[in-house]
Amino acid sequence: MAHLFLVKDIAFQAGLSTATVDRVLNGRPGVRRQTEMRVKAAIAELEKQQAGAMGSGRVLAIDIVMETPQRFSDAVRAAFEAEMATFLPGVFRCRFHFAEVMKPTELVQLLDRIRLRGTHGIVLKAPDVAEVAAAVARADAAGIPVVTLVTDLPNSARIAYAGADNRAAGETAAYLIGEFLGSDGSKVLVTLSSGRFRGEEEREIGFRRVIRARYPDIGITEISEGHGTDAATGTLTAAALAADPAINAVYSIGGGNRAVLAAFDAAKRPVRVFVAHDLDADNRALLGARRIGFVLHHDLRTDARSAFRAIMSRATALPRAVSPSLSTVEIVTPYNMPEGD
């Protein structure tokens, strides 16, 4: 397996031991196919980063850890890779750790492994639970800055939050749905991936507040713990529709929108208005096909830039830490949808 990189650099990028990488590179037996693919992917990632890093500035290696559906992690990866090039001659090397579902113990173990291996910073999308906050505290005590992404851990030792104002986003969704439905006694299905995420909780709080204050005739039914995956979210949606014939609108906080719509189709139920979050590939297609009406979007590249700057301010010991500003929530329709990256 031809390459131009040190074994330790490949191991760092792949999240493997140097001994395992050495076995893969030298074609020794006893290596799983999945491990071999991780090494190949790490080399490809290093080659891509090197191609864009023509300057001679300092290299900062950071780890991006997310529990999130793949459609969103794909969008985050693209945003971070695009923003890396804007920091030349300084170079960020990103190592991605994505999983659609992780137990808190698995997430904590991953954070602790990263801390012990060494990194210049961690960008984290994780549930707001005590054991994760404790792992963030251990990283901070070791001199590793942690920036939360999209969903915050406000009671942790993280140095900054990069993302949108989630409560304002929920309030915006309530306004769109309320103005559309009026006072005819409609009911909105609110879908969360999990109640453990602070960002989703903030969206729901904002949504409920405005509906209660301005549109009291609109009812709300909530489903949660589908983790944004199609199978689980579709099952939860189908059960909610079977239990309540009044549901005719959707505020999708947690994703799985194809499955939500499929459940409505299977039940032969109309969706009067559908508000979703994030311009991932699924939502672009659904918006273009007029299956959903509005997408509340914020620029992930802005979030990536904020995270990079916060980590850089700690790594370079600037006298004043960078405080990222919240990214702007945009209302996207089929008529103002920006081109994909």
C-alpha positions as a Python dict, from the first residue, in 0.01 Angstrom:
ca = {
    (1, 'M'): (0, 0, 0),
    (2, 'A'): (196, 299, -130),
    (3, 'H'): (200, 613, 83),
    (4, 'L'): (416, 910, 179),
    (5, 'F'): (321, 940, 546),
    (6, 'L'): (463, 827, 878),
    (7, 'V'): (299, 524, 1032),
    (8, 'K'): (214, 727, 1343),
    (9, 'D'): (35, 989, 1132),
    (10, 'I'): (-172, 724, 954),
    (11, 'A'): (-249, 560, 1288),
    (12, 'F'): (-360, 895, 1433),
    (13, 'Q'): (-585, 964, 1136),
    (14, 'A'): (-735, 613, 1136),
    (15, 'G'): (-774, 586, 1513),
    (16, 'L'): (-570, 266, 1522),
    (17, 'S'): (-248, 157, 1688),
    (18, 'T'): (79, 191, 1499),
    (19, 'A'): (125, -187, 1519),
    (20, 'T'): (-209, -247, 1347),
    (21, 'V'): (-130, 5, 1074),
    (22, 'D'): (211, -153, 1022),
    (23, 'R'): (48, -495, 973),
    (24, 'V'): (-190, -350, 715),
    (25, 'L'): (80, -161, 525),
    (26, 'N'): (304, -466, 505),
    (27, 'G'): (28, -707, 407),
    (28, 'R'): (65, -929, 710),
    (29, 'P'): (-211, -1182, 788),
    (30, 'G'): (-471, -1151, 1060),
    (31, 'V'): (-608, -811, 958),
    (32, 'R'): (-980, -763, 914),
    (33, 'R'): (-1112, -615, 591),
    (34, 'Q'): (-1276, -332, 784),
    (35, 'T'): (-941, -238, 943),
    (36, 'E'): (-771, -239, 604),
    (37, 'M'): (-1039, -7, 469),
    (38, 'R'): (-989, 232, 764),
    (39, 'V'): (-618, 254, 687),
    (40, 'K'): (-684, 318, 317),
    (41, 'A'): (-938, 586, 405),
    (42, 'A'): (-690, 750, 645),
    (43, 'I'): (-421, 763, 375),
    (44, 'A'): (-667, 909, 126),
    (45, 'E'): (-770, 1173, 381),
    (46, 'L'): (-407, 1265, 450),
    (47, 'E'): (-337, 1293, 77),
    (48, 'K'): (-636, 1522, 30),
    (49, 'Q'): (-532, 1742, 319),
    (50, 'Q'): (-172, 1756, 200),
    (51, 'A'): (-283, 1858, -149),
    (52, 'G'): (-456, 2162, -5),
    (53, 'A'): (-183, 2248, 242),
    (54, 'M'): (81, 2419, 34),
    (55, 'G'): (181, 2662, 307),
    (56, 'S'): (428, 2589, 582),
    (57, 'G'): (221, 2698, 881),
    (58, 'R'): (158, 2502, 1197),
    (59, 'V'): (-48, 2184, 1172),
    (60, 'L'): (-329, 2149, 1426),
    (61, 'A'): (-481, 1802, 1442),
    (62, 'I'): (-837, 1797, 1578),
    (63, 'D'): (-1100, 1531, 1636),
    (64, 'I'): (-1463, 1577, 1534),
    (65, 'V'): (-1693, 1350, 1735),
    (66, 'M'): (-2064, 1326, 1654),
    (67, 'E'): (-2361, 1109, 1732),
    (68, 'T'): (-2581, 1189, 1436),
    (69, 'P'): (-2748, 1033, 1129),
    (70, 'Q'): (-2515, 983, 834),
    (71, 'R'): (-2698, 1232, 613),
    (72, 'F'): (-2603, 1508, 862),
    (73, 'S'): (-2251, 1384, 930),
    (74, 'D'): (-2188, 1387, 554),
    (75, 'A'): (-2285, 1754, 546),
    (76, 'V'): (-2065, 1834, 846),
    (77, 'R'): (-1767, 1655, 694),
    (78, 'A'): (-1806, 1851, 370),
    (79, 'A'): (-1826, 2179, 563),
    (80, 'F'): (-1513, 2113, 770),
    (81, 'E'): (-1315, 1993, 469),
    (82, 'A'): (-1412, 2305, 274),
    (83, 'E'): (-1317, 2537, 561),
    (84, 'M'): (-977, 2374, 621),
    (85, 'A'): (-845, 2528, 301),
    (86, 'T'): (-929, 2881, 416),
    (87, 'F'): (-679, 2865, 705),
    (88, 'L'): (-365, 2823, 494),
    (89, 'P'): (-71, 2850, 557),
    (90, 'G'): (-186, 2714, 893),
    (91, 'V'): (-333, 2369, 846),
    (92, 'F'): (-604, 2181, 1031),
    (93, 'R'): (-598, 1805, 1007),
    (94, 'C'): (-938, 1659, 1092),
    (95, 'R'): (-1009, 1310, 1214),
    (96, 'F'): (-1379, 1221, 1202),
    (97, 'H'): (-1559, 993, 1448),
    (98, 'F'): (-1922, 955, 1343),
    (99, 'A'): (-2190, 712, 1460),
    (100, 'E'): (-2566, 723, 1418),
    (101, 'V'): (-2623, 591, 1769),
    (102, 'M'): (-2376, 570, 2058),
    (103, 'K'): (-2432, 476, 2418),
    (104, 'P'): (-2299, 739, 2660),
    (105, 'T'): (-2040, 490, 2784),
    (106, 'E'): (-1913, 435, 2428),
    (107, 'L'): (-1893, 808, 2366),
    (108, 'V'): (-1705, 866, 2692),
    (109, 'Q'): (-1460, 587, 2609),
    (110, 'L'): (-1396, 745, 2270),
    (111, 'L'): (-1335, 1090, 2422),
    (112, 'D'): (-1098, 942, 2678),
    (113, 'R'): (-905, 753, 2408),
    (114, 'I'): (-866, 1074, 2209),
    (115, 'R'): (-746, 1257, 2520),
    (116, 'L'): (-489, 990, 2601),
    (117, 'R'): (-368, 968, 2240),
    (118, 'G'): (-338, 1344, 2210),
    (119, 'T'): (-510, 1609, 1999),
    (120, 'H'): (-512, 1987, 1959),
    (121, 'G'): (-886, 2007, 2005),
    (122, 'I'): (-1220, 1828, 1996),
    (123, 'V'): (-1537, 1938, 1817),
    (124, 'L'): (-1827, 1757, 1979),
    (125, 'K'): (-2195, 1689, 1905),
    (126, 'A'): (-2313, 1480, 2196),
    (127, 'P'): (-2599, 1433, 2444),
    (128, 'D'): (-2610, 1668, 2740),
    (129, 'V'): (-2556, 1405, 3010),
    (130, 'A'): (-2334, 1407, 3319),
    (131, 'E'): (-2086, 1144, 3203),
    (132, 'V'): (-2015, 1330, 2878),
    (133, 'A'): (-1966, 1657, 3069),
    (134, 'A'): (-1719, 1475, 3295),
    (135, 'A'): (-1523, 1352, 2991),
    (136, 'V'): (-1512, 1708, 2857),
    (137, 'A'): (-1379, 1824, 3195),
    (138, 'R'): (-1100, 1563, 3176),
    (139, 'A'): (-1006, 1682, 2827),
    (140, 'D'): (-1001, 2045, 2938),
    (141, 'A'): (-785, 1958, 3240),
    (142, 'A'): (-542, 1792, 3000),
    (143, 'G'): (-517, 2115, 2799),
    (144, 'I'): (-743, 1999, 2516),
    (145, 'P'): (-1008, 2255, 2417),
    (146, 'V'): (-1356, 2124, 2339),
    (147, 'V'): (-1602, 2311, 2115),
    (148, 'T'): (-1962, 2192, 2102),
    (149, 'L'): (-2126, 2182, 1760),
    (150, 'V'): (-2496, 2236, 1678),
    (151, 'T'): (-2609, 2119, 2023),
    (152, 'D'): (-2452, 2264, 2336),
    (153, 'L'): (-2324, 2133, 2669),
    (154, 'P'): (-2361, 2461, 2860),
    (155, 'N'): (-2275, 2316, 3200),
    (156, 'S'): (-1952, 2156, 3081),
    (157, 'A'): (-1595, 2284, 3047),
    (158, 'R'): (-1630, 2338, 2671),
    (159, 'I'): (-1463, 2662, 2557),
    (160, 'A'): (-1726, 2761, 2297),
    (161, 'Y'): (-2045, 2660, 2119),
    (162, 'A'): (-2058, 2672, 1736),
    (163, 'G'): (-2408, 2665, 1593),
    (164, 'A'): (-2739, 2842, 1565),
    (165, 'D'): (-2975, 2979, 1829),
    (166, 'N'): (-3187, 2666, 1861),
    (167, 'R'): (-3461, 2827, 2068),
    (168, 'A'): (-3508, 3099, 1805),
    (169, 'A'): (-3520, 2829, 1538),
    (170, 'G'): (-3802, 2654, 1721),
    (171, 'E'): (-3989, 2981, 1758),
    (172, 'T'): (-3950, 3043, 1385),
    (173, 'A'): (-4093, 2700, 1309),
    (174, 'A'): (-4392, 2776, 1532),
    (175, 'Y'): (-4455, 3103, 1349),
    (176, 'L'): (-4444, 2938, 1006),
    (177, 'I'): (-4673, 2653, 1107),
    (178, 'G'): (-4907, 2873, 1311),
    (179, 'E'): (-4958, 3126, 1036),
    (180, 'F'): (-5014, 2848, 783),
    (181, 'L'): (-5263, 2645, 989),
    (182, 'G'): (-5451, 2927, 1156),
    (183, 'S'): (-5712, 2836, 1417),
    (184, 'D'): (-5882, 2532, 1266),
    (185, 'G'): (-5784, 2288, 1540),
    (186, 'S'): (-5497, 2120, 1358),
    (187, 'K'): (-5235, 1911, 1535),
    (188, 'V'): (-4858, 1911, 1473),
    (189, 'L'): (-4636, 1606, 1503),
    (190, 'V'): (-4306, 1717, 1660),
    (191, 'T'): (-4025, 1466, 1601),
    (192, 'L'): (-3705, 1457, 1804),
    (193, 'S'): (-3415, 1221, 1750),
    (194, 'S'): (-3360, 1204, 2127),
    (195, 'G'): (-3449, 1408, 2432),
    (196, 'R'): (-3084, 1387, 2543),
    (197, 'F'): (-2967, 1660, 2303),
    (198, 'R'): (-2979, 2014, 2440),
    (199, 'G'): (-3016, 2167, 2095),
    (200, 'E'): (-3328, 1965, 2015),
    (201, 'E'): (-3472, 2042, 2357),
    (202, 'E'): (-3417, 2414, 2297),
    (203, 'R'): (-3594, 2394, 1961),
    (204, 'E'): (-3890, 2218, 2119),
    (205, 'I'): (-3910, 2470, 2404),
    (206, 'G'): (-3913, 2761, 2161),
    (207, 'F'): (-4174, 2592, 1943),
    (208, 'R'): (-4409, 2511, 2230),
    (209, 'R'): (-4378, 2860, 2379),
    (210, 'V'): (-4489, 3037, 2062),
    (211, 'I'): (-4766, 2785, 1983),
    (212, 'R'): (-4901, 2821, 2337),
    (213, 'A'): (-4885, 3200, 2333),
    (214, 'R'): (-4999, 3280, 1979),
    (215, 'Y'): (-5171, 2972, 1836),
    (216, 'P'): (-5348, 2798, 2127),
    (217, 'D'): (-5591, 2612, 1899),
    (218, 'I'): (-5306, 2408, 1750),
    (219, 'G'): (-5228, 2083, 1931),
    (220, 'I'): (-4892, 1909, 1961),
    (221, 'T'): (-4799, 1540, 1964),
    (222, 'E'): (-4435, 1451, 2025),
    (223, 'I'): (-4232, 1145, 1931),
    (224, 'S'): (-3872, 1086, 2037),
    (225, 'E'): (-3587, 836, 2052),
    (226, 'G'): (-3593, 747, 1682),
    (227, 'H'): (-3233, 880, 1668),
    (228, 'G'): (-3304, 1035, 1328),
    (229, 'T'): (-3288, 693, 1160),
    (230, 'D'): (-3553, 610, 903),
    (231, 'A'): (-3662, 274, 1043),
    (232, 'A'): (-3718, 382, 1403),
    (233, 'T'): (-3859, 724, 1314),
    (234, 'G'): (-4100, 573, 1063),
    (235, 'T'): (-4229, 323, 1319),
    (236, 'L'): (-4284, 595, 1579),
    (237, 'T'): (-4463, 816, 1324),
    (238, 'A'): (-4693, 536, 1212),
    (239, 'A'): (-4790, 467, 1574),
    (240, 'A'): (-4861, 834, 1641),
    (241, 'L'): (-5080, 863, 1330),
    (242, 'A'): (-5275, 552, 1424),
    (243, 'A'): (-5338, 692, 1771),
    (244, 'D'): (-5442, 1043, 1667),
    (245, 'P'): (-5646, 1119, 1352),
    (246, 'A'): (-5606, 1496, 1400),
    (247, 'I'): (-5233, 1509, 1313),
    (248, 'N'): (-5190, 1692, 983),
    (249, 'A'): (-4863, 1888, 1013),
    (250, 'V'): (-4501, 1815, 1103),
    (251, 'Y'): (-4219, 1998, 1273),
    (252, 'S'): (-3920, 1770, 1225),
    (253, 'I'): (-3651, 1853, 1477),
    (254, 'G'): (-3468, 1521, 1462),
    (255, 'G'): (-3475, 1420, 1094),
    (256, 'G'): (-3581, 1096, 929),
    (257, 'N'): (-3810, 1294, 704),
    (258, 'R'): (-3843, 1041, 423),
    (259, 'A'): (-3971, 789, 676),
    (260, 'V'): (-4209, 1042, 831),
    (261, 'L'): (-4361, 1119, 491),
    (262, 'A'): (-4380, 749, 403),
    (263, 'A'): (-4580, 688, 722),
    (264, 'F'): (-4826, 965, 627),
    (265, 'D'): (-4853, 818, 276),
    (266, 'A'): (-4916, 468, 411),
    (267, 'A'): (-5190, 603, 637),
    (268, 'K'): (-5336, 803, 347),
    (269, 'R'): (-5310, 1118, 560),
    (270, 'P'): (-5234, 1465, 419),
    (271, 'V'): (-4955, 1688, 549),
    (272, 'R'): (-5069, 2048, 533),
    (273, 'V'): (-4733, 2197, 628),
    (274, 'F'): (-4394, 2038, 699),
    (275, 'V'): (-4102, 2229, 855),
    (276, 'A'): (-3763, 2057, 876),
    (277, 'H'): (-3405, 2142, 971),
    (278, 'D'): (-3080, 2142, 769),
    (279, 'L'): (-3015, 2130, 396),
    (280, 'D'): (-2876, 1779, 381),
    (281, 'A'): (-2916, 1569, 67),
    (282, 'D'): (-3250, 1422, 175),
    (283, 'N'): (-3406, 1757, 257),
    (284, 'R'): (-3281, 1914, -65),
    (285, 'A'): (-3456, 1642, -263),
    (286, 'L'): (-3776, 1660, -56),
    (287, 'L'): (-3787, 2039, -76),
    (288, 'G'): (-3732, 2032, -450),
    (289, 'A'): (-4013, 1778, -488),
    (290, 'R'): (-4245, 1996, -274),
    (291, 'R'): (-4283, 1717, -16),
    (292, 'I'): (-4175, 1956, 259),
    (293, 'G'): (-4254, 2326, 270),
    (294, 'F'): (-3973, 2493, 465),
    (295, 'V'): (-3623, 2407, 581),
    (296, 'L'): (-3464, 2601, 867),
    (297, 'H'): (-3101, 2610, 769),
    (298, 'H'): (-2781, 2752, 909),
    (299, 'D'): (-2443, 2753, 737),
    (300, 'L'): (-2233, 2463, 864),
    (301, 'R'): (-1923, 2622, 715),
    (302, 'T'): (-1976, 2918, 947),
    (303, 'D'): (-1995, 2673, 1237),
    (304, 'A'): (-1679, 2498, 1121),
    (305, 'R'): (-1498, 2831, 1093),
    (306, 'S'): (-1607, 2929, 1444),
    (307, 'A'): (-1485, 2597, 1583),
    (308, 'F'): (-1148, 2627, 1408),
    (309, 'R'): (-1097, 2980, 1536),
    (310, 'A'): (-1186, 2890, 1893),
    (311, 'I'): (-941, 2600, 1893),
    (312, 'M'): (-674, 2808, 1724),
    (313, 'S'): (-711, 3080, 1988),
    (314, 'R'): (-638, 2826, 2261),
    (315, 'A'): (-358, 2649, 2069),
    (316, 'T'): (-176, 2973, 1990),
    (317, 'A'): (-231, 3117, 2340),
    (318, 'L'): (-398, 3435, 2221),
    (319, 'P'): (-452, 3682, 2505),
    (320, 'R'): (-829, 3688, 2446),
    (321, 'A'): (-1026, 3379, 2355),
    (322, 'V'): (-1245, 3388, 2047),
    (323, 'S'): (-1618, 3377, 2126),
    (324, 'P'): (-1801, 3243, 1820),
    (325, 'S'): (-2117, 3425, 1723),
    (326, 'L'): (-2433, 3222, 1663),
    (327, 'S'): (-2490, 3133, 1299),
    (328, 'T'): (-2799, 3280, 1133),
    (329, 'V'): (-3110, 3068, 1083),
    (330, 'E'): (-3243, 3098, 727),
    (331, 'I'): (-3588, 3001, 602),
    (332, 'V'): (-3536, 2804, 281),
    (333, 'T'): (-3815, 2728, 34),
    (334, 'P'): (-3809, 2557, -305),
    (335, 'Y'): (-3760, 2901, -457),
    (336, 'N'): (-3454, 3022, -267),
    (337, 'M'): (-3270, 2695, -210),
    (338, 'P'): (-2895, 2762, -247),
    (339, 'E'): (-2687, 2543, -473),
    (340, 'G'): (-2521, 2245, -310),
    (341, 'D'): (-2147, 2245, -239),
}
